[in-house]
XYZ file of C-alpha atoms in Angstrom:
708
model
C 112.295 152.855 31.891
C 111.551 155.654 30.672
C 112.518 153.970 27.469
C 109.823 151.996 27.625
C 107.708 154.977 28.528
C 108.757 157.640 25.515
C 109.125 155.136 23.336
C 107.983 155.145 19.454
C 107.159 152.729 17.354
C 108.432 152.502 13.932
C 105.881 149.669 11.599
C 106.521 148.725 7.787
C 105.426 146.466 5.093
C 108.396 145.381 2.550
C 106.806 144.566 -0.131
C 108.603 143.156 -3.913
C 109.297 146.804 -6.460
C 107.935 144.789 -9.353
C 104.909 142.381 -7.113
C 104.207 144.815 -4.042
C 103.805 141.373 -2.445
C 104.972 141.003 0.968
C 108.259 140.007 1.578
C 108.771 137.311 4.155
C 111.775 137.409 7.176
C 113.290 140.296 6.021
C 115.842 141.424 7.911
C 115.479 144.542 9.482
C 118.303 146.389 11.592
C 118.992 149.930 12.903
C 122.241 151.592 13.939
C 123.787 148.158 14.332
C 122.629 147.432 16.667
C 119.393 146.491 16.818
C 117.563 144.139 14.494
C 114.529 141.873 14.092
C 112.843 140.321 10.985
C 109.231 140.558 9.139
C 106.616 138.572 9.574
C 105.034 135.948 6.598
C 102.882 138.957 5.222
C 106.881 140.684 5.805
C 105.692 142.897 8.265
C 108.277 144.792 11.276
C 107.947 147.220 13.987
C 110.795 148.396 16.011
C 110.371 150.418 19.836
C 112.796 152.992 20.001
C 112.902 156.879 21.186
C 112.663 159.915 19.539
C 115.934 160.730 16.945
C 117.423 160.218 13.940
C 118.269 155.767 12.521
C 119.678 154.745 9.951
C 117.174 151.973 8.657
C 118.851 148.985 7.255
C 116.217 146.086 5.284
C 118.120 143.028 3.667
C 116.767 139.877 1.677
C 118.237 137.664 -0.303
C 117.640 138.154 -3.852
C 116.884 141.412 -3.709
C 119.670 144.923 -3.352
C 119.725 145.644 0.236
C 117.813 149.065 1.471
C 119.351 152.271 3.552
C 117.963 155.041 4.310
C 118.030 157.746 7.565
C 114.820 158.012 9.281
C 113.347 160.653 12.039
C 111.066 159.865 14.714
C 108.952 162.450 16.425
C 106.494 159.751 17.070
C 104.623 156.350 15.473
C 106.197 156.045 11.863
C 104.361 153.820 9.179
C 106.477 153.259 6.308
C 106.036 150.880 2.742
C 109.584 149.792 2.075
C 110.337 148.583 -1.338
C 112.874 145.963 -2.560
C 114.077 145.860 -6.008
C 114.643 141.815 -7.133
C 118.705 140.647 -7.807
C 119.537 137.605 -10.257
C 119.880 134.733 -7.631
C 119.850 131.110 -8.315
C 116.073 129.935 -7.152
C 117.947 126.712 -4.775
C 119.663 129.923 -2.718
C 116.619 131.414 -1.288
C 114.993 128.478 -0.637
C 117.108 127.687 1.617
C 117.009 130.732 3.344
C 114.086 131.243 3.561
C 113.418 127.973 4.778
C 115.257 129.270 8.154
C 113.831 132.236 9.775
C 109.797 130.066 8.454
C 111.360 127.429 10.398
C 111.465 129.591 13.497
C 108.508 131.741 13.239
C 106.032 129.235 11.321
C 104.129 125.205 12.798
C 105.339 124.009 8.808
C 108.145 124.225 6.795
C 106.627 123.425 4.106
C 103.142 125.956 4.488
C 104.286 128.991 2.657
C 105.065 127.620 -0.985
C 106.488 129.139 -4.105
C 105.365 129.324 -6.983
C 108.820 129.848 -9.140
C 109.687 126.410 -6.823
C 107.243 124.268 -9.009
C 107.376 126.010 -12.748
C 109.541 123.398 -13.456
C 107.524 119.755 -12.518
C 106.208 118.089 -15.897
C 103.657 119.134 -17.781
C 101.974 117.736 -20.944
C 99.563 120.976 -20.858
C 99.946 124.182 -18.855
C 101.960 124.146 -15.565
C 98.889 123.714 -13.178
C 98.746 124.124 -9.697
C 96.037 121.216 -8.528
C 98.915 118.939 -10.100
C 101.362 120.716 -7.879
C 99.300 119.965 -4.623
C 99.129 116.101 -6.123
C 103.134 115.609 -5.129
C 102.941 117.149 -1.791
C 102.969 114.822 1.204
C 99.912 113.290 2.049
C 97.968 113.849 -0.293
C 96.105 110.905 -2.056
C 95.448 111.938 -5.857
C 92.443 109.736 -7.103
C 93.845 109.208 -11.413
C 95.727 110.993 -13.977
C 92.090 111.796 -15.497
C 90.728 113.940 -12.361
C 92.332 116.598 -10.758
C 90.219 115.452 -6.220
C 92.507 114.898 -4.448
C 92.319 113.633 -0.593
C 94.658 115.518 2.162
C 94.992 113.331 5.150
C 92.040 110.489 5.150
C 89.755 112.992 4.146
C 86.719 113.051 0.925
C 88.308 115.419 -1.572
C 84.879 117.641 -1.376
C 86.467 118.641 2.057
C 89.187 121.055 0.755
C 88.561 124.248 0.063
C 90.217 126.919 -2.537
C 89.755 130.243 -1.745
C 91.579 132.771 -4.471
C 92.181 135.893 -2.748
C 88.858 136.066 -0.980
C 87.105 133.981 -3.741
C 85.567 130.917 -2.701
C 85.682 128.438 -5.395
C 84.041 125.302 -5.221
C 84.695 123.110 -8.504
C 88.869 124.628 -9.867
C 88.697 122.508 -12.656
C 88.351 122.093 -16.607
C 87.882 118.941 -17.864
C 90.005 115.788 -15.988
C 91.427 118.265 -14.100
C 94.069 118.206 -16.849
C 94.195 122.167 -16.464
C 92.845 123.955 -13.374
C 91.484 127.790 -13.486
C 94.737 129.010 -11.523
C 97.004 130.819 -14.094
C 100.540 130.081 -12.119
C 101.966 133.142 -13.980
C 99.371 135.183 -11.992
C 99.771 134.003 -8.197
C 101.990 135.107 -6.462
C 101.625 132.557 -3.282
C 99.518 130.157 -1.808
C 99.136 128.729 1.171
C 98.262 124.397 1.154
C 97.248 123.424 4.432
C 97.161 120.439 5.257
C 95.640 120.086 8.050
C 95.464 121.465 12.197
C 95.178 124.564 10.068
C 93.997 128.696 13.031
C 90.856 129.133 13.798
C 90.874 132.607 11.079
C 90.164 129.713 8.681
C 87.077 127.720 8.730
C 83.915 125.731 6.609
C 86.736 123.333 5.365
C 87.354 119.467 7.353
C 89.819 118.826 5.072
C 92.593 121.438 3.566
C 92.919 124.679 2.861
C 94.262 126.384 -0.608
C 94.460 130.048 0.030
C 96.080 131.254 -3.072
C 97.181 135.022 -3.770
C 96.769 136.380 -6.505
C 99.600 139.136 -7.839
C 100.047 143.053 -8.710
C 100.463 143.672 -12.257
C 103.826 145.678 -12.720
C 103.548 149.011 -12.396
C 107.330 150.151 -13.893
C 107.109 148.653 -17.115
C 104.052 147.008 -19.694
C 104.682 143.419 -19.171
C 103.461 140.284 -21.778
C 103.795 136.416 -21.599
C 102.613 134.298 -24.497
C 102.531 130.382 -24.326
C 102.009 127.582 -26.527
C 101.326 123.940 -25.706
C 99.244 121.254 -27.813
C 96.329 121.770 -25.147
C 96.069 125.575 -23.999
C 97.257 128.696 -25.505
C 97.669 131.606 -23.480
C 98.009 135.559 -23.302
C 98.794 137.392 -20.110
C 99.789 141.303 -20.114
C 101.233 143.655 -17.126
C 101.036 146.733 -16.586
C 100.893 150.333 -14.857
C 98.132 152.370 -14.983
C 99.541 155.172 -13.723
C 102.137 155.621 -10.332
C 100.042 154.095 -7.769
C 97.665 151.821 -9.565
C 98.520 148.527 -11.625
C 97.103 145.540 -13.691
C 97.238 141.962 -14.534
C 94.688 140.838 -17.089
C 95.733 136.420 -18.302
C 92.834 134.486 -21.147
C 93.856 130.936 -21.541
C 91.921 128.475 -24.346
C 91.792 125.154 -25.226
C 92.275 124.325 -28.537
C 92.388 120.540 -27.952
C 89.305 119.892 -30.250
C 91.763 121.335 -33.476
C 94.132 119.648 -32.085
C 92.756 115.897 -32.191
C 92.122 116.232 -35.937
C 95.199 116.497 -36.546
C 95.395 112.871 -35.880
C 92.156 111.950 -37.029
C 90.149 112.731 -33.519
C 86.646 113.990 -32.886
C 86.800 115.674 -29.418
C 83.141 118.312 -28.877
C 85.291 119.923 -25.786
C 86.549 123.706 -25.191
C 87.398 125.817 -22.684
C 88.082 129.017 -21.601
C 89.621 131.296 -18.441
C 90.102 134.368 -17.819
C 91.365 136.078 -14.190
C 92.904 139.286 -13.855
C 93.332 142.323 -11.156
C 93.532 146.343 -10.355
C 95.770 147.533 -7.929
C 95.205 151.197 -6.252
C 97.545 152.181 -3.768
C 95.872 155.516 -1.868
C 99.251 155.945 -0.089
C 102.161 153.551 0.674
C 99.923 152.257 3.726
C 96.473 151.443 2.192
C 95.632 149.755 -1.106
C 92.399 148.592 -2.950
C 92.613 145.884 -5.347
C 89.660 144.610 -7.652
C 90.107 140.520 -8.382
C 87.880 138.490 -10.592
C 87.753 135.064 -12.691
C 85.873 133.571 -15.185
C 85.753 129.984 -16.931
C 84.203 127.942 -18.272
C 83.541 124.537 -19.952
C 81.283 123.014 -22.735
C 81.081 119.685 -23.865
C 78.206 118.779 -26.664
C 78.091 114.895 -28.711
C 76.021 114.291 -30.895
C 71.861 113.900 -28.541
C 73.840 111.649 -26.124
C 75.761 114.472 -23.753
C 75.609 118.131 -23.774
C 77.002 120.208 -21.070
C 78.777 123.247 -19.625
C 80.376 124.054 -15.640
C 82.125 126.586 -14.192
C 83.696 129.454 -11.806
C 83.005 133.275 -11.954
C 84.532 135.332 -9.138
C 84.272 139.196 -7.650
C 85.939 140.076 -5.171
C 87.277 143.580 -3.743
C 89.935 143.724 -0.640
C 90.758 146.599 0.812
C 94.003 146.480 3.581
C 95.924 149.143 5.987
C 98.273 148.739 8.614
C 99.168 151.343 11.126
C 101.056 151.409 14.065
C 101.312 147.406 15.122
C 98.157 146.946 13.429
C 97.061 145.712 9.941
C 93.787 145.637 8.550
C 92.619 142.454 5.676
C 88.822 143.018 4.429
C 86.848 141.150 1.312
C 83.553 141.703 0.144
C 83.655 138.984 -2.264
C 81.073 136.794 -4.866
C 80.925 133.445 -6.950
C 78.842 131.322 -8.537
C 79.517 128.000 -9.021
C 77.583 126.129 -11.657
C 76.842 122.704 -13.082
C 74.325 121.715 -16.597
C 74.785 118.207 -17.432
C 72.491 115.593 -19.753
C 72.370 112.665 -21.536
C 70.199 111.482 -24.275
C 68.369 114.334 -24.913
C 67.875 115.047 -21.118
C 66.282 112.123 -20.018
C 69.507 112.337 -17.208
C 69.627 116.257 -16.427
C 71.370 117.620 -13.230
C 71.581 121.503 -13.361
C 72.966 123.169 -9.898
C 74.134 126.024 -8.654
C 75.780 127.491 -5.587
C 76.556 131.022 -5.014
C 78.579 133.071 -2.433
C 78.348 135.822 -0.891
C 80.860 137.212 1.712
C 82.240 139.522 3.481
C 85.469 139.214 6.248
C 86.925 141.663 8.650
C 90.296 140.853 9.516
C 92.550 142.330 12.081
C 96.108 141.748 13.365
C 97.779 143.139 15.590
C 101.914 142.049 16.185
C 104.475 142.430 18.217
C 108.051 140.992 18.430
C 106.829 138.012 20.675
C 103.004 137.770 19.873
C 100.373 138.349 17.344
C 96.837 138.721 17.693
C 94.763 138.029 15.129
C 90.636 138.094 15.205
C 87.458 138.793 12.474
C 84.234 138.408 11.443
C 83.180 135.982 8.302
C 79.255 136.673 7.031
C 78.323 134.515 3.951
C 75.415 134.057 2.313
C 74.541 131.168 0.099
C 71.776 131.010 -2.188
C 71.774 127.646 -4.250
C 69.836 124.724 -5.988
C 70.161 121.507 -7.357
C 67.740 119.782 -9.755
C 67.603 116.733 -11.441
C 65.475 113.826 -13.901
C 66.618 111.131 -13.635
C 64.946 108.983 -16.284
C 61.681 110.598 -14.987
C 62.088 110.637 -11.319
C 62.132 113.973 -9.827
C 64.594 116.089 -7.325
C 64.318 119.904 -6.314
C 66.376 121.333 -3.910
C 67.152 124.539 -3.181
C 67.777 126.769 0.271
C 69.423 130.472 0.986
C 71.329 129.588 4.480
C 73.668 132.233 6.089
C 76.481 131.742 8.399
C 78.179 133.746 10.144
C 81.478 133.077 12.324
C 84.082 135.527 15.151
C 87.354 133.754 15.339
C 90.179 134.916 17.787
C 93.868 133.846 17.314
C 96.916 134.082 19.397
C 100.534 133.541 18.382
C 103.388 133.424 21.052
C 106.438 132.971 20.664
C 108.950 131.688 23.524
C 112.565 130.923 23.843
C 111.616 126.895 23.315
C 108.422 126.928 21.897
C 105.926 128.842 19.811
C 102.249 128.730 20.916
C 99.123 129.171 18.998
C 95.299 129.078 19.942
C 91.906 130.799 19.627
C 88.553 128.924 18.831
C 85.998 130.508 16.196
C 82.383 130.254 16.770
C 79.688 129.123 13.840
C 76.239 130.096 13.861
C 74.134 128.215 10.683
C 70.659 129.423 9.410
C 68.392 127.433 7.096
C 65.006 128.421 6.286
C 62.230 127.695 4.645
C 60.769 123.824 3.571
C 64.341 122.254 4.322
C 64.866 124.413 7.979
C 68.396 123.850 9.429
C 70.179 125.581 12.878
C 72.893 124.714 13.627
C 75.548 126.686 16.342
C 79.289 125.397 16.205
C 82.350 125.839 18.713
C 85.849 125.322 17.192
C 88.793 125.122 19.578
C 92.337 125.632 17.839
C 95.648 124.851 19.840
C 98.923 124.521 18.044
C 102.476 123.969 19.770
C 105.728 123.754 18.387
C 108.444 122.731 20.411
C 112.384 123.391 19.142
C 115.291 120.380 20.426
C 117.807 123.383 18.951
C 118.044 125.641 15.904
C 117.405 122.778 13.844
C 114.732 120.781 15.058
C 111.356 120.991 16.855
C 108.502 118.956 17.857
C 105.379 120.280 16.603
C 101.647 119.103 17.043
C 97.950 120.654 16.194
C 94.577 119.779 18.021
C 91.615 121.419 16.424
C 87.771 120.953 16.162
C 86.496 121.428 12.537
C 83.091 121.584 10.896
C 81.438 121.700 7.297
C 78.000 123.417 5.975
C 79.295 123.170 1.866
C 78.205 118.943 1.082
C 79.680 117.579 -2.470
C 79.234 115.038 -3.600
C 79.119 112.916 -7.639
C 78.598 109.474 -8.796
C 81.990 107.260 -8.499
C 81.070 106.237 -11.987
C 81.568 109.873 -14.025
C 86.650 108.520 -13.068
C 87.153 111.557 -15.173
C 84.915 113.927 -13.211
C 86.664 116.950 -10.954
C 83.545 118.323 -9.990
C 81.064 117.737 -7.575
C 77.405 118.446 -6.873
C 76.999 121.494 -4.075
C 74.156 121.690 -1.430
C 74.117 123.626 1.824
C 73.145 120.585 4.915
C 69.464 120.626 4.861
C 66.460 119.353 8.220
C 67.321 115.607 8.237
C 71.664 116.475 8.115
C 74.017 116.948 11.045
C 77.627 119.031 9.025
C 80.980 117.288 7.926
C 82.494 117.875 12.093
C 85.511 116.423 12.805
C 88.649 116.977 15.176
C 92.225 117.116 13.943
C 95.150 115.116 15.928
C 98.592 115.854 14.266
C 101.381 115.089 15.514
C 105.118 115.942 13.986
C 108.960 116.024 13.482
C 110.895 118.468 11.727
C 114.094 120.153 10.365
C 116.819 122.129 8.788
C 119.933 119.935 8.749
C 122.356 120.577 6.485
C 121.717 118.017 3.856
C 118.001 119.172 3.514
C 114.788 120.405 5.040
C 112.655 117.493 6.180
C 108.614 116.847 7.866
C 107.228 114.172 8.921
C 103.602 113.906 10.376
C 101.100 111.330 11.919
C 97.847 111.864 12.136
C 94.173 110.935 12.739
C 90.938 112.385 12.186
C 87.968 110.105 13.904
C 84.948 112.316 12.230
C 82.126 112.976 14.850
C 79.566 113.033 11.685
C 80.357 112.999 7.589
C 77.801 112.791 4.945
C 77.353 110.649 2.112
C 75.109 110.276 -0.660
C 72.694 107.486 0.393
C 73.266 104.666 -2.581
C 69.512 103.281 -0.622
C 67.133 105.600 -1.910
C 64.086 103.367 -2.411
C 61.469 105.903 -1.002
C 60.281 107.344 -4.352
C 58.155 110.139 -2.038
C 60.683 111.283 -0.413
C 63.587 111.192 -2.411
C 64.995 114.510 -2.011
C 65.794 114.067 1.771
C 66.733 110.144 1.351
C 69.328 111.967 -1.464
C 72.008 111.992 1.199
C 72.391 110.574 4.924
C 75.054 110.703 7.777
C 78.031 108.735 8.273
C 80.721 108.003 9.903
C 84.273 107.853 9.356
C 87.658 107.193 10.699
C 91.363 107.943 8.548
C 94.760 107.960 10.614
C 98.292 108.192 8.503
C 101.632 108.585 8.795
C 103.259 111.599 6.074
C 107.154 112.270 5.297
C 108.576 114.711 2.715
C 112.521 115.867 2.271
C 113.452 118.181 0.066
C 116.990 119.428 -0.955
C 118.530 121.381 -4.195
C 118.546 118.588 -6.324
C 115.918 115.728 -4.605
C 112.779 116.310 -3.123
C 110.777 113.204 -1.911
C 107.196 112.836 -0.424
C 105.512 109.667 1.073
C 102.172 108.456 2.403
C 101.077 106.176 4.087
C 96.374 106.597 4.842
C 93.988 104.712 5.708
C 90.240 106.261 5.207
C 87.158 104.422 6.285
C 83.434 104.755 6.843
C 80.333 103.554 6.997
C 76.393 104.954 6.473
C 74.347 105.629 10.228
C 72.534 102.530 9.345
C 74.966 100.354 8.979
C 76.630 97.446 10.834
C 79.930 97.025 8.270
C 83.509 99.322 8.199
C 84.376 100.138 4.000
C 87.336 101.534 3.015
C 86.799 104.513 0.941
C 87.210 105.444 -2.611
C 89.912 107.266 -2.464
C 92.050 104.832 0.834
C 95.406 104.527 -1.875
C 97.237 103.006 1.058
C 100.759 104.298 -0.112
C 102.092 107.599 -2.369
C 104.937 108.432 -3.554
C 106.443 110.228 -5.666
C 110.039 111.080 -5.983
C 111.744 114.104 -8.270
C 114.907 114.589 -8.714
C 116.304 117.966 -11.321
C 119.871 118.816 -12.154
C 120.502 122.171 -13.450
C 122.249 121.541 -17.044
C 123.076 123.291 -20.341
C 121.581 126.382 -18.585
C 118.472 124.091 -18.131
C 117.193 122.671 -15.844
C 116.712 118.575 -16.385
C 114.419 116.462 -14.445
C 112.346 113.094 -13.752
C 109.165 112.821 -11.715
C 108.650 108.868 -9.989
C 105.620 108.379 -8.802
C 104.391 104.747 -7.276
C 101.017 104.503 -5.470
C 98.649 101.438 -4.561
C 95.721 100.840 -6.047
C 92.365 102.105 -5.183
C 89.580 100.289 -4.105
C 86.905 99.400 -5.928
C 83.435 97.888 -6.296
C 83.900 95.107 -8.823
C 81.290 92.452 -10.643
C 81.882 89.508 -9.176
C 79.255 86.971 -10.492
C 76.294 87.489 -13.087
C 73.172 85.875 -15.191
C 71.153 86.325 -17.805
C 67.651 86.798 -16.696
C 64.439 86.585 -18.665
C 61.025 85.165 -18.944
C 61.000 82.200 -20.866
C 58.553 81.519 -23.794
C 56.617 78.201 -24.432
C 59.116 77.430 -26.927
C 61.461 78.263 -25.105
C 63.081 81.779 -26.209
C 63.309 84.549 -23.453
C 61.069 87.178 -23.566
C 63.625 90.745 -23.055
C 66.579 88.688 -21.619
C 68.939 91.242 -19.717
C 72.624 90.053 -17.855
C 71.658 90.652 -14.053
C 75.057 91.166 -12.322
C 76.313 90.849 -8.706
C 78.950 93.124 -7.226
C 81.156 92.788 -3.954
C 81.015 94.756 -0.802
C 81.716 98.403 -0.552
C 85.403 98.726 -1.694
C 86.419 95.596 -1.126
C 88.583 94.555 -3.639
C 91.803 97.137 -5.483
C 93.184 98.145 -8.581
C 96.725 96.737 -9.422
C 98.963 99.689 -8.379
C 99.865 102.600 -10.045
C 103.577 103.398 -11.801
C 104.795 106.123 -13.657
C 107.446 107.603 -14.752
C 107.889 111.409 -16.246
C 110.998 113.105 -17.845
C 111.699 116.597 -19.315
C 114.033 119.653 -19.519
C 113.243 123.216 -19.834
C 115.514 125.518 -21.000
C 115.589 129.419 -21.773
C 116.978 131.614 -25.287
C 116.874 135.338 -24.722
C 113.016 135.894 -24.211
C 111.859 132.639 -25.134
C 110.984 129.959 -22.216
C 110.981 126.196 -24.235
C 110.087 123.120 -22.425
C 109.784 119.216 -23.546
C 109.703 115.518 -22.509
C 107.448 112.002 -22.064
C 104.641 111.672 -19.427
C 105.313 107.795 -18.528
C 108.412 107.138 -20.231
C 107.427 103.418 -19.671
C 104.083 103.171 -20.675
C 103.472 101.867 -17.679
C 99.536 100.546 -18.393
C 97.860 102.094 -15.060
C 94.505 101.493 -15.041
C 91.135 103.343 -14.929
C 88.257 101.164 -15.956
C 87.173 98.191 -16.441
C 83.391 96.605 -17.834
C 81.552 93.900 -19.584
C 81.218 93.668 -23.137
C 77.591 92.383 -23.173
C 77.431 92.601 -27.340
C 79.525 89.436 -27.238
C 78.628 86.145 -26.684
C 79.997 85.286 -23.312
C 80.265 88.828 -22.254
C 83.986 90.030 -22.417
C 85.927 92.223 -19.718
C 87.054 95.210 -21.760
C 90.048 97.308 -19.750
C 90.792 100.668 -20.054
C 94.008 102.344 -18.843
C 95.276 106.396 -18.467
C 97.642 108.049 -19.471
C 99.883 106.182 -22.413
C 103.646 107.434 -23.162
C 103.111 110.744 -24.318
C 105.175 113.557 -25.650
C 104.529 117.262 -25.087
C 106.272 120.802 -25.360
C 105.716 124.524 -24.451
C 106.905 127.658 -25.846
C 106.804 130.602 -23.563
C 107.532 134.028 -24.824
C 108.275 137.154 -22.301
C 108.540 140.814 -23.415
């Protein structure tokens, strides 16, 4: 009892000496008689009596740390571990053991290096990494859109160091605006996430930009057929560092070698400056800017992109952590066809702030905080003389509380999120929402566990686009207004996972009965009220099963998904355009010839679509029997009634290293499977002929990375 009364608290955070990122699940030992583990952020705390102790901290892949400390009161320390050479697979296996004990999913915290060997004809890309995860259904080779466990693609929220990015893609999403070399980690949360996250009903991508090297200057240059990248990092001083990455496409110049004219270009730049006031207090400034431009004669003129800036302050004392953000982001699109006869202009800007307090004990974690967001944006369009002008500046205020408690046989995580939304002006809208969240994980033994997550989720940012733009990855964004309700759905998730010797696996069943959704209204008939008819509330339902397994040389993900929706005015349910049903990804990998040899196989059921089932020639008849202004009138099938052929693709790749040069080469779609992209009728022929365009053909590629 006296030990408890007079005990002191030793707390600390363990970070990588080079990147300054927290190292999860390190082993912390005191004098060989007391031990604990760090949490997923690298934080630990121990209660001890006053006195001198020998502290030992170890983690696979790092040199062991030993130091004698003296406790005369509460003490906070920051420990830097030096990386040592070790196989990546060993690090992954080791970290999974502690992840299994303390996290609700062993496939949540992603290791960046693990996915840098995935085949890509362009740049190693975060969104392409996402598309091979279980529970994910991709659209096609030319789009970065993806559905997670039956949700619409616009329900995915992407966050980079507190910056909200709503269109994080370049054209066709061959490359997203994320540079994997500048990221330290990312969490891909597929559903059932805690009350810490809001305004997203599908999934969360929470990416962290790493701090620059504090010890030496370092550069990385990458050359590939499509993009060239330059990354530079190093110290400003003993207490500060920087990192910056710049990428630009040379696709226009590359295409000219094959006598093609591609009037397109993009660039992006991202960076971070970090300053340590002390071992326990850090201030950082993150920045990202990306833009695309497409100009083709007088037919197409467009540019789009993302800009963002965030200030992050974090510190800890005793067993408490404070993490705060102040950020600004702007997502913009200017799209025009036929010299402005068809034009769309969209701005969606967010100023947001967050205060996040976390109190940590050995067996429980108490987290609460506040979010505030001010949204300013507009959507303007001129579609052959029919104009829409919608703008508004809502505010969203949120408070959340989240409590995690570990028991011998199970772990509980429960909390709630409270949101207040208000849009003033012509499209006045006010909404209050309460979102309870609950997770439980029950351990059968040390290697197998059942888990479940139940919660309610709301989303106030609405994205829409036409399905005809199949190569597009961006959405036009508006906040909910007047006659619309926010997207609202419960998540019901049940799973079983394990970490036996032969590998790690996860099996999850899910159901999402949408209380409300929002869709682009295909029945806009009132020209005088077209702004309010642009979007309509709808009902939706998704359910399915996903499976994931991995070991050192093999990874498989399989998704079975059913997704339906209908507008409130409709009586029939329709398959959604992203209802692929089956998606199977298999990755085989092997270390050979001092490099990595891999094969990626993908099979997916065909996507549903609406097609022309009949047509007739329509026009007025002259007395002499001729036709005045004849045109083909098309009759369409019921919405998404037909299904495209199944999708098949096999990629092979090899990546190696020679001194400071990393190289890679491979073949995309090595067997040249003809995956249908789109079909249309050529009415210049009589009778009209149905033409087909396919997705990626056989595509050899290479890449060269130089590190100095």
